mmCIF file of C-alpha atoms in Angstrom:
data_model
loop_
_atom_site.group_PDB
_atom_site.id
_atom_site.type_symbol
_atom_site.label_atom_id
_atom_site.label_comp_id
_atom_site.label_asym_id
_atom_site.label_seq_id
_atom_site.Cartn_x
_atom_site.Cartn_y
_atom_site.Cartn_z
ATOM 1 C CA MET A 641 -26.421 -24.993 -24.614
ATOM 2 C CA ALA A 642 -25.083 -22.372 -22.878
ATOM 3 C CA HIS A 643 -27.180 -20.121 -20.449
ATOM 4 C CA GLN A 644 -28.568 -17.096 -21.977
ATOM 5 C CA TRP A 645 -28.772 -14.236 -19.453
ATOM 6 C CA SER A 646 -32.447 -12.935 -19.354
ATOM 7 C CA GLY A 647 -32.116 -9.873 -16.943
ATOM 8 C CA LEU A 648 -31.587 -9.533 -13.147
ATOM 9 C CA ILE A 649 -35.311 -9.901 -12.047
ATOM 10 C CA ASN A 650 -35.515 -13.151 -13.903
ATOM 11 C CA GLU A 651 -32.115 -14.490 -12.847
ATOM 12 C CA TYR A 652 -32.767 -13.363 -9.078
ATOM 13 C CA ARG A 653 -36.353 -13.319 -8.838
ATOM 14 C CA GLU A 654 -36.344 -15.534 -5.672
ATOM 15 C CA ARG A 655 -34.413 -12.688 -3.815
ATOM 16 C CA LEU A 656 -36.593 -9.903 -5.363
ATOM 17 C CA PRO A 657 -39.806 -8.585 -4.006
ATOM 18 C CA PHE A 658 -41.502 -9.808 -7.411
ATOM 19 C CA SER A 659 -43.764 -12.875 -7.970
ATOM 20 C CA ASP A 660 -44.126 -15.059 -10.912
ATOM 21 C CA ASN A 661 -46.970 -13.051 -12.560
ATOM 22 C CA ASP A 662 -45.574 -9.557 -11.931
ATOM 23 C CA PRO A 663 -44.688 -7.376 -15.046
ATOM 24 C CA VAL A 664 -40.740 -7.187 -15.942
ATOM 25 C CA VAL A 665 -39.405 -4.214 -17.749
ATOM 26 C CA THR A 666 -36.073 -5.309 -18.703
ATOM 27 C CA LEU A 667 -33.142 -4.504 -21.322
ATOM 28 C CA HIS A 668 -31.189 -7.959 -20.090
ATOM 29 C CA GLU A 669 -29.247 -5.859 -17.790
ATOM 30 C CA GLY A 670 -26.772 -7.305 -15.146
ATOM 31 C CA GLY A 671 -24.395 -10.225 -15.707
ATOM 32 C CA THR A 672 -21.571 -7.751 -16.249
ATOM 33 C CA PRO A 673 -17.993 -8.970 -16.034
ATOM 34 C CA LEU A 674 -15.750 -9.514 -12.976
ATOM 35 C CA VAL A 675 -12.386 -8.898 -14.504
ATOM 36 C CA TYR A 676 -9.260 -9.931 -12.653
ATOM 37 C CA ALA A 677 -6.970 -6.759 -12.734
ATOM 38 C CA ARG A 678 -3.326 -8.043 -12.669
ATOM 39 C CA ALA A 679 -1.516 -4.407 -12.805
ATOM 40 C CA LEU A 680 -3.694 -3.479 -9.789
ATOM 41 C CA SER A 681 -3.189 -6.620 -8.085
ATOM 42 C CA GLU A 682 0.493 -6.105 -8.342
ATOM 43 C CA LEU A 683 0.457 -2.286 -7.211
ATOM 44 C CA VAL A 684 -1.360 -3.075 -4.137
ATOM 45 C CA HIS A 685 -0.310 -6.595 -3.309
ATOM 46 C CA ALA A 686 -3.338 -7.945 -3.160
ATOM 47 C CA ASP A 687 -5.856 -10.058 -5.587
ATOM 48 C CA VAL A 688 -7.885 -7.174 -7.421
ATOM 49 C CA TYR A 689 -11.177 -7.518 -9.398
ATOM 50 C CA VAL A 690 -13.038 -5.135 -11.306
ATOM 51 C CA LYS A 691 -16.650 -5.230 -11.514
ATOM 52 C CA VAL A 692 -17.471 -3.529 -14.957
ATOM 53 C CA GLU A 693 -20.514 -1.977 -14.795
ATOM 54 C CA GLY A 694 -20.343 0.075 -17.758
ATOM 55 C CA ALA A 695 -21.107 -3.167 -19.533
ATOM 56 C CA ASN A 696 -24.986 -2.654 -18.830
ATOM 57 C CA PRO A 697 -27.317 -1.843 -21.569
ATOM 58 C CA THR A 698 -27.113 1.902 -21.001
ATOM 59 C CA GLY A 699 -23.462 1.894 -20.060
ATOM 60 C CA SER A 700 -23.829 2.381 -16.108
ATOM 61 C CA PHE A 701 -24.937 0.502 -12.826
ATOM 62 C CA LYS A 702 -28.001 2.455 -12.882
ATOM 63 C CA ASP A 703 -29.658 -0.066 -15.091
ATOM 64 C CA ARG A 704 -29.908 -2.449 -12.267
ATOM 65 C CA GLY A 705 -32.173 -0.407 -10.290
ATOM 66 C CA MET A 706 -34.100 0.932 -13.014
ATOM 67 C CA THR A 707 -35.175 -2.484 -14.137
ATOM 68 C CA THR A 708 -36.932 -3.143 -10.707
ATOM 69 C CA ALA A 709 -38.138 0.541 -10.316
ATOM 70 C CA ILE A 710 -39.865 0.769 -13.917
ATOM 71 C CA SER A 711 -41.089 -2.977 -13.380
ATOM 72 C CA GLN A 712 -42.683 -1.925 -9.944
ATOM 73 C CA VAL A 713 -44.368 1.308 -11.783
ATOM 74 C CA LYS A 714 -45.954 -0.933 -14.317
ATOM 75 C CA GLN A 715 -47.783 -2.527 -11.763
ATOM 76 C CA THR A 716 -49.571 0.707 -11.065
ATOM 77 C CA ASN A 717 -51.510 3.147 -13.341
ATOM 78 C CA THR A 718 -48.755 5.716 -13.351
ATOM 79 C CA GLN A 719 -47.772 6.702 -17.083
ATOM 80 C CA ILE A 720 -44.854 9.054 -15.871
ATOM 81 C CA VAL A 721 -41.508 8.615 -14.362
ATOM 82 C CA ALA A 722 -39.281 11.420 -12.964
ATOM 83 C CA CYS A 723 -35.629 11.784 -11.787
ATOM 84 C CA ALA A 724 -33.290 13.877 -10.788
ATOM 85 C CA SER A 725 -29.896 13.285 -12.299
ATOM 86 C CA THR A 726 -26.063 14.169 -12.893
ATOM 87 C CA GLY A 727 -26.412 11.980 -16.160
ATOM 88 C CA ASN A 728 -26.440 8.081 -15.721
ATOM 89 C CA THR A 729 -29.701 8.077 -14.032
ATOM 90 C CA SER A 730 -31.222 10.019 -16.762
ATOM 91 C CA ALA A 731 -30.155 8.081 -19.593
ATOM 92 C CA SER A 732 -31.175 4.683 -17.533
ATOM 93 C CA ALA A 733 -34.667 5.909 -16.792
ATOM 94 C CA ALA A 734 -35.166 7.307 -20.204
ATOM 95 C CA ALA A 735 -34.206 3.996 -21.798
ATOM 96 C CA TYR A 736 -36.235 1.991 -19.317
ATOM 97 C CA ALA A 737 -39.529 4.222 -19.953
ATOM 98 C CA VAL A 738 -39.330 3.606 -23.418
ATOM 99 C CA ALA A 739 -39.381 0.057 -23.076
ATOM 100 C CA ALA A 740 -42.094 0.304 -20.429
ATOM 101 C CA GLY A 741 -44.301 2.292 -22.492
ATOM 102 C CA LEU A 742 -44.029 5.354 -20.060
ATOM 103 C CA GLU A 743 -43.074 8.961 -20.236
ATOM 104 C CA CYS A 744 -39.897 10.120 -18.626
ATOM 105 C CA ALA A 745 -39.002 13.462 -17.029
ATOM 106 C CA VAL A 746 -35.672 14.464 -16.200
ATOM 107 C CA VAL A 747 -34.407 17.510 -13.962
ATOM 108 C CA LEU A 748 -30.889 18.135 -14.321
ATOM 109 C CA PRO A 749 -28.354 20.806 -13.207
ATOM 110 C CA ALA A 750 -27.771 22.897 -15.892
ATOM 111 C CA GLY A 751 -24.202 22.697 -17.703
ATOM 112 C CA LYS A 752 -23.231 20.005 -15.173
ATOM 113 C CA ILE A 753 -24.045 16.761 -17.261
ATOM 114 C CA ALA A 754 -21.369 14.913 -19.364
ATOM 115 C CA ALA A 755 -22.467 15.250 -23.275
ATOM 116 C CA GLY A 756 -22.715 11.542 -23.701
ATOM 117 C CA LYS A 757 -25.197 11.092 -20.855
ATOM 118 C CA LEU A 758 -27.187 13.827 -22.038
ATOM 119 C CA ALA A 759 -27.415 12.382 -25.395
ATOM 120 C CA GLN A 760 -28.845 9.183 -24.179
ATOM 121 C CA ALA A 761 -31.383 10.929 -22.441
ATOM 122 C CA ILE A 762 -32.517 13.144 -25.552
ATOM 123 C CA VAL A 763 -32.447 10.229 -28.008
ATOM 124 C CA HIS A 764 -34.515 7.939 -25.657
ATOM 125 C CA GLY A 765 -37.292 10.920 -25.930
ATOM 126 C CA ALA A 766 -37.201 12.058 -21.944
ATOM 127 C CA LYS A 767 -38.363 15.537 -21.144
ATOM 128 C CA LEU A 768 -35.437 17.457 -20.084
ATOM 129 C CA VAL A 769 -35.821 20.282 -17.463
ATOM 130 C CA ALA A 770 -32.537 22.181 -16.396
ATOM 131 C CA VAL A 771 -32.264 23.866 -13.350
ATOM 132 C CA ASP A 772 -29.985 26.552 -12.246
ATOM 133 C CA GLY A 773 -28.628 24.588 -9.245
ATOM 134 C CA ASN A 774 -26.805 21.356 -8.216
ATOM 135 C CA PHE A 775 -28.039 17.901 -8.043
ATOM 136 C CA ASP A 776 -29.559 18.014 -4.709
ATOM 137 C CA ASP A 777 -31.970 21.204 -5.489
ATOM 138 C CA CYS A 778 -32.923 18.894 -8.773
ATOM 139 C CA LEU A 779 -33.763 16.070 -6.334
ATOM 140 C CA ASN A 780 -35.754 18.608 -3.956
ATOM 141 C CA ILE A 781 -37.888 19.451 -6.813
ATOM 142 C CA VAL A 782 -38.743 16.146 -8.097
ATOM 143 C CA ARG A 783 -39.432 14.819 -4.642
ATOM 144 C CA GLU A 784 -42.346 17.614 -4.418
ATOM 145 C CA LEU A 785 -43.339 17.040 -7.924
ATOM 146 C CA THR A 786 -43.729 13.284 -7.594
ATOM 147 C CA SER A 787 -45.457 13.708 -4.069
ATOM 148 C CA SER A 788 -48.243 16.199 -5.440
ATOM 149 C CA TYR A 789 -48.656 14.552 -9.165
ATOM 150 C CA PRO A 790 -49.394 11.260 -10.677
ATOM 151 C CA VAL A 791 -45.683 10.844 -11.294
ATOM 152 C CA ALA A 792 -43.266 7.935 -9.914
ATOM 153 C CA LEU A 793 -40.005 9.031 -8.650
ATOM 154 C CA VAL A 794 -37.386 6.765 -9.702
ATOM 155 C CA ASN A 795 -34.183 7.979 -8.191
ATOM 156 C CA SER A 796 -32.448 5.646 -5.709
ATOM 157 C CA VAL A 797 -34.781 6.987 -2.797
ATOM 158 C CA ASN A 798 -37.236 4.558 -4.493
ATOM 159 C CA PRO A 799 -36.594 1.237 -2.279
ATOM 160 C CA TYR A 800 -36.828 -0.780 -5.496
ATOM 161 C CA ARG A 801 -33.856 1.142 -7.154
ATOM 162 C CA LEU A 802 -31.636 -0.380 -4.117
ATOM 163 C CA GLN A 803 -33.374 -4.000 -4.904
ATOM 164 C CA GLY A 804 -31.878 -4.102 -8.222
ATOM 165 C CA GLN A 805 -28.809 -2.794 -7.366
ATOM 166 C CA LYS A 806 -28.045 -5.180 -4.673
ATOM 167 C CA THR A 807 -27.900 -8.055 -7.248
ATOM 168 C CA ALA A 808 -24.312 -6.767 -8.215
ATOM 169 C CA ALA A 809 -23.302 -8.168 -5.049
ATOM 170 C CA PHE A 810 -24.954 -11.618 -5.805
ATOM 171 C CA GLU A 811 -23.145 -11.919 -9.188
ATOM 172 C CA VAL A 812 -19.582 -11.043 -7.080
ATOM 173 C CA VAL A 813 -20.085 -14.164 -5.122
ATOM 174 C CA ASP A 814 -21.325 -16.139 -7.702
ATOM 175 C CA ALA A 815 -18.045 -15.546 -9.474
ATOM 176 C CA LEU A 816 -15.886 -15.707 -6.660
ATOM 177 C CA GLY A 817 -17.443 -18.651 -4.733
ATOM 178 C CA ASP A 818 -17.592 -16.488 -1.704
ATOM 179 C CA ALA A 819 -17.719 -12.619 -0.664
ATOM 180 C CA PRO A 820 -14.532 -10.718 -1.158
ATOM 181 C CA ASP A 821 -12.792 -9.277 1.699
ATOM 182 C CA ILE A 822 -13.123 -5.937 0.735
ATOM 183 C CA HIS A 823 -15.436 -4.048 -1.675
ATOM 184 C CA VAL A 824 -14.437 -0.745 -2.852
ATOM 185 C CA LEU A 825 -17.042 1.805 -4.608
ATOM 186 C CA PRO A 826 -17.361 5.330 -5.501
ATOM 187 C CA VAL A 827 -19.843 7.277 -3.342
ATOM 188 C CA GLY A 828 -22.241 9.922 -4.598
ATOM 189 C CA ASN A 829 -25.735 9.690 -3.953
ATOM 190 C CA ALA A 830 -24.710 6.738 -1.936
ATOM 191 C CA GLY A 831 -27.485 4.299 -3.094
ATOM 192 C CA ASN A 832 -24.756 1.755 -4.468
ATOM 193 C CA ILE A 833 -22.669 1.235 -1.403
ATOM 194 C CA SER A 834 -26.140 0.511 0.482
ATOM 195 C CA ALA A 835 -27.276 -1.630 -2.277
ATOM 196 C CA TYR A 836 -24.195 -3.878 -2.272
ATOM 197 C CA TRP A 837 -23.915 -4.050 1.463
ATOM 198 C CA MET A 838 -27.728 -5.060 1.356
ATOM 199 C CA GLY A 839 -26.894 -8.095 -1.397
ATOM 200 C CA TYR A 840 -23.911 -9.145 0.667
ATOM 201 C CA ASN A 841 -25.613 -9.473 3.780
ATOM 202 C CA GLU A 842 -29.018 -11.371 2.145
ATOM 203 C CA TYR A 843 -26.556 -13.774 0.329
ATOM 204 C CA ALA A 844 -24.953 -14.558 3.803
ATOM 205 C CA GLY A 845 -28.440 -14.953 5.362
ATOM 206 C CA LYS A 846 -28.969 -11.544 6.964
ATOM 207 C CA THR A 847 -30.746 -8.359 6.497
ATOM 208 C CA THR A 848 -29.678 -4.770 6.587
ATOM 209 C CA ALA A 849 -31.837 -1.490 7.456
ATOM 210 C CA ALA A 850 -32.348 -0.859 3.807
ATOM 211 C CA SER A 851 -33.686 -4.525 2.990
ATOM 212 C CA ILE A 852 -37.416 -4.592 2.133
ATOM 213 C CA ASP A 853 -39.171 -6.693 4.566
ATOM 214 C CA ASP A 854 -40.433 -9.746 2.325
ATOM 215 C CA SER A 855 -40.165 -13.202 3.260
ATOM 216 C CA ALA A 856 -40.157 -14.517 -0.263
ATOM 217 C CA CYS A 857 -36.846 -12.751 -0.513
ATOM 218 C CA SER A 858 -35.117 -14.882 1.918
ATOM 219 C CA PRO A 859 -33.642 -18.343 0.428
ATOM 220 C CA SER A 860 -30.960 -20.121 2.098
ATOM 221 C CA PRO A 861 -27.407 -18.537 2.192
ATOM 222 C CA VAL A 862 -24.784 -18.847 -0.266
ATOM 223 C CA SER A 863 -21.931 -16.951 1.044
ATOM 224 C CA THR A 864 -19.978 -17.416 4.457
ATOM 225 C CA LYS A 865 -18.894 -13.874 5.246
ATOM 226 C CA VAL A 866 -19.502 -10.462 4.374
ATOM 227 C CA PRO A 867 -16.639 -7.719 2.950
ATOM 228 C CA GLN A 868 -15.581 -4.411 4.420
ATOM 229 C CA MET A 869 -17.166 -1.748 2.600
ATOM 230 C CA TRP A 870 -14.474 1.055 1.309
ATOM 231 C CA GLY A 871 -16.576 4.056 -0.053
ATOM 232 C CA ILE A 872 -14.440 6.784 -1.886
ATOM 233 C CA GLN A 873 -15.634 10.427 -2.480
ATOM 234 C CA ALA A 874 -14.104 12.955 -4.748
ATOM 235 C CA TRP A 875 -12.317 15.695 -2.508
ATOM 236 C CA GLY A 876 -14.806 18.613 -3.580
ATOM 237 C CA ALA A 877 -17.757 16.589 -2.989
ATOM 238 C CA ALA A 878 -17.331 14.682 0.354
ATOM 239 C CA PRO A 879 -19.983 15.046 2.815
ATOM 240 C CA PHE A 880 -19.442 11.842 4.467
ATOM 241 C CA VAL A 881 -15.586 12.435 5.289
ATOM 242 C CA LEU A 882 -16.556 15.955 6.283
ATOM 243 C CA GLY A 883 -19.359 15.220 8.476
ATOM 244 C CA HIS A 884 -21.729 17.330 6.862
ATOM 245 C CA PRO A 885 -23.513 18.311 3.689
ATOM 246 C CA VAL A 886 -21.492 20.150 1.028
ATOM 247 C CA ALA A 887 -23.492 23.009 -0.293
ATOM 248 C CA GLU A 888 -21.625 23.535 -3.510
ATOM 249 C CA PRO A 889 -19.876 20.123 -4.538
ATOM 250 C CA GLU A 890 -17.616 20.577 -7.285
ATOM 251 C CA THR A 891 -15.502 17.648 -9.155
ATOM 252 C CA VAL A 892 -14.782 16.361 -12.486
ATOM 253 C CA ALA A 893 -16.300 13.094 -11.576
ATOM 254 C CA THR A 894 -19.808 14.470 -12.490
ATOM 255 C CA ALA A 895 -21.689 11.471 -11.507
ATOM 256 C CA ILE A 896 -20.690 11.556 -7.780
ATOM 257 C CA ARG A 897 -20.886 15.493 -7.563
ATOM 258 C CA ILE A 898 -23.309 15.345 -4.803
ATOM 259 C CA GLY A 899 -23.218 17.270 -1.509
ATOM 260 C CA ASN A 900 -26.225 15.767 0.401
ATOM 261 C CA PRO A 901 -26.516 12.381 -0.440
ATOM 262 C CA ALA A 902 -30.069 10.894 -0.266
ATOM 263 C CA SER A 903 -28.834 7.217 1.124
ATOM 264 C CA TRP A 904 -26.852 9.224 4.009
ATOM 265 C CA ASP A 905 -28.028 6.808 6.753
ATOM 266 C CA TYR A 906 -28.108 3.640 4.936
ATOM 267 C CA ALA A 907 -24.457 4.430 3.615
ATOM 268 C CA GLN A 908 -23.399 5.098 7.031
ATOM 269 C CA ALA A 909 -24.472 1.872 8.220
ATOM 270 C CA ALA A 910 -22.717 0.081 5.521
ATOM 271 C CA GLN A 911 -19.634 1.662 6.748
ATOM 272 C CA SER A 912 -20.038 1.102 10.352
ATOM 273 C CA ASP A 913 -21.595 -2.242 10.343
ATOM 274 C CA SER A 914 -19.248 -3.780 7.890
ATOM 275 C CA ASN A 915 -15.775 -2.018 9.757
ATOM 276 C CA GLY A 916 -15.093 -0.161 6.778
ATOM 277 C CA TRP A 917 -14.498 3.435 5.758
ATOM 278 C CA ILE A 918 -15.370 6.235 3.755
ATOM 279 C CA ASP A 919 -12.276 8.251 2.172
ATOM 280 C CA ARG A 920 -11.932 11.158 -0.513
ATOM 281 C CA VAL A 921 -9.541 11.424 -3.318
ATOM 282 C CA THR A 922 -8.642 14.374 -5.653
ATOM 283 C CA ASP A 923 -9.506 15.054 -9.221
ATOM 284 C CA GLU A 924 -5.902 14.421 -9.943
ATOM 285 C CA GLU A 925 -6.038 11.035 -8.341
ATOM 286 C CA ILE A 926 -9.069 10.268 -10.358
ATOM 287 C CA LEU A 927 -7.911 10.873 -13.482
ATOM 288 C CA SER A 928 -4.656 9.096 -13.074
ATOM 289 C CA ALA A 929 -6.650 6.041 -11.793
ATOM 290 C CA GLN A 930 -8.885 6.372 -15.127
ATOM 291 C CA ALA A 931 -5.790 6.533 -17.082
ATOM 292 C CA LEU A 932 -3.961 3.656 -15.221
ATOM 293 C CA LEU A 933 -6.958 1.360 -15.660
ATOM 294 C CA ALA A 934 -7.314 2.167 -19.543
ATOM 295 C CA ALA A 935 -3.539 1.600 -20.248
ATOM 296 C CA GLN A 936 -2.815 -1.328 -17.894
ATOM 297 C CA VAL A 937 -5.878 -3.208 -17.513
ATOM 298 C CA GLY A 938 -7.925 -2.625 -20.587
ATOM 299 C CA ILE A 939 -10.869 -0.918 -18.932
ATOM 300 C CA PHE A 940 -12.009 2.414 -19.793
ATOM 301 C CA VAL A 941 -14.202 4.214 -17.356
ATOM 302 C CA GLU A 942 -15.761 7.320 -16.873
ATOM 303 C CA PRO A 943 -14.101 9.493 -13.933
ATOM 304 C CA ALA A 944 -16.413 8.766 -11.035
ATOM 305 C CA SER A 945 -15.956 5.244 -11.958
ATOM 306 C CA ALA A 946 -12.223 5.460 -11.418
ATOM 307 C CA ALA A 947 -12.851 6.977 -7.828
ATOM 308 C CA SER A 948 -12.928 3.337 -6.502
ATOM 309 C CA ILE A 949 -9.658 2.656 -8.429
ATOM 310 C CA ALA A 950 -7.954 5.784 -7.062
ATOM 311 C CA GLY A 951 -9.277 5.017 -3.410
ATOM 312 C CA LEU A 952 -7.618 1.752 -3.526
ATOM 313 C CA ILE A 953 -4.391 2.938 -4.586
ATOM 314 C CA LYS A 954 -4.137 5.838 -2.057
ATOM 315 C CA ALA A 955 -4.970 3.216 0.704
ATOM 316 C CA ALA A 956 -2.330 0.778 -0.527
ATOM 317 C CA ASN A 957 0.306 3.970 -0.393
ATOM 318 C CA GLU A 958 -0.637 4.805 3.214
ATOM 319 C CA GLY A 959 -0.357 0.892 4.278
ATOM 320 C CA LYS A 960 -3.989 0.503 4.594
ATOM 321 C CA VAL A 961 -4.464 -2.463 2.537
ATOM 322 C CA PRO A 962 -3.997 -5.852 3.772
ATOM 323 C CA GLU A 963 -1.676 -8.066 1.854
ATOM 324 C CA GLY A 964 -3.314 -11.248 -0.308
ATOM 325 C CA LYS A 965 -6.926 -10.229 0.333
ATOM 326 C CA THR A 966 -9.533 -10.686 -1.970
ATOM 327 C CA ILE A 967 -10.618 -6.993 -3.345
ATOM 328 C CA VAL A 968 -13.358 -6.074 -5.688
ATOM 329 C CA CYS A 969 -13.644 -2.483 -7.131
ATOM 330 C CA THR A 970 -16.682 -1.334 -8.807
ATOM 331 C CA VAL A 971 -16.450 0.906 -11.859
ATOM 332 C CA THR A 972 -19.844 2.262 -12.269
ATOM 333 C CA GLY A 973 -19.786 3.954 -16.108
ATOM 334 C CA ASN A 974 -18.646 3.460 -19.192
ATOM 335 C CA GLY A 975 -15.773 5.955 -20.164
ATOM 336 C CA LEU A 976 -17.591 6.816 -23.750
ATOM 337 C CA LYS A 977 -20.396 8.733 -21.680
ATOM 338 C CA ASP A 978 -17.446 11.109 -20.907
ATOM 339 C CA THR A 979 -14.813 11.339 -23.672
ATOM 340 C CA ALA A 980 -13.823 14.858 -23.133
ATOM 341 C CA THR A 981 -12.570 14.466 -19.837
ATOM 342 C CA ALA A 982 -10.692 11.555 -20.406
ATOM 343 C CA LEU A 983 -8.677 13.080 -23.649
ATOM 344 C CA GLY A 984 -7.979 15.966 -21.886
ATOM 345 C CA ASN A 985 -5.386 18.043 -24.097
ATOM 346 C CA ALA A 986 -4.581 14.824 -25.970
ATOM 347 C CA PRO A 987 -4.827 15.455 -29.787
ATOM 348 C CA VAL A 988 -7.704 13.910 -31.650
ATOM 349 C CA ASP A 989 -6.925 15.375 -35.054
ATOM 350 C CA PHE A 990 -3.887 13.699 -36.795
ATOM 351 C CA GLU A 991 -1.506 14.482 -39.887
ATOM 352 C CA PRO A 992 -2.512 11.755 -42.492
ATOM 353 C CA ILE A 993 0.020 9.918 -44.175
ATOM 354 C CA ALA A 994 0.166 8.477 -48.028
ATOM 355 C CA PRO A 995 -2.162 4.921 -48.486
ATOM 356 C CA THR A 996 1.257 3.024 -48.272
ATOM 357 C CA VAL A 997 2.733 0.419 -45.980
ATOM 358 C CA ASP A 998 6.200 2.094 -46.370
ATOM 359 C CA ALA A 999 4.523 5.364 -44.977
ATOM 360 C CA ALA A 1000 2.842 3.399 -42.001
ATOM 361 C CA VAL A 1001 6.156 1.691 -41.287
ATOM 362 C CA ASN A 1002 7.856 4.921 -41.122
ATOM 363 C CA ALA A 1003 5.120 6.502 -38.867
ATOM 364 C CA LEU A 1004 5.233 3.459 -36.455
ATOM 365 C CA GLY A 1005 9.032 3.377 -36.311
ATOM 366 C CA LEU A 1006 9.259 0.142 -37.426
#
């Protein structure tokens, strides 16, 4: 009988800070596809794979960290969780709170959330508070709220979030047989690049600054190496590239529209310790990569996800991609979360034809 995926805590429990008797809140997240991208491989002259995190239950990689964060909350008496969000975290927190029987509060920047993500938080029953400010303002509010009231913070500053997110690196190694040479990720709040770096190191028998000190999470090594970590930011929200926080970040890629990343130190460590780098790409490059991935690979992602693809293409154009290497690009969220941006000015109303085969043949030019 084929193995049925049971959620990342159950699949990787020996590498996570959970015992056999701890409660597990899962929607069977993880186990997402690693797709070979022939068109990208030919374009950059390397073997490129795409880790499709939009296949998680709420459509983004946030579910990985939410199952571990919410499961940890279930070990306590806390009945409310809270997060600041540009969209995907709110959708995930709201869904996992429902699964856990908890209440969920979301603090979000007014007018800055894609409709698909906002709809998810609403239908899952989260209490929404819109702030006249940006994500960083929202996170400051949530930090103070959760430090003064019986409310658990489930943003990526919660170390259990990174514990869940690191499992994506495990899955990449499990699929490829070893770590890739290069891993490319979008960078917003920077939790994901930190988590992947942690995961790759732990699979290679090492630890990082972000690792939880837990001897139970130290099984034998699986991989023989760790990859270079390449992080990609949006041009108008690139604090790592500029070397300082951005007071008013702006980009079409709303999920990475963050000016002061919470995981700054961990992300810089991932970059430097892996001999990698962090660069930025324009909104135009992001949208072009989004279109290319959909039209030539068959994967539809939200704009922030396409930042990793845009960054890889930019690096190739600048001669920075070593030929023949194995490269993995994480695409973090499903394109259905932000269809308005993807469609742009494309027509969505069509002139109907007569209900006949002849009319269809004529319309299709066959």
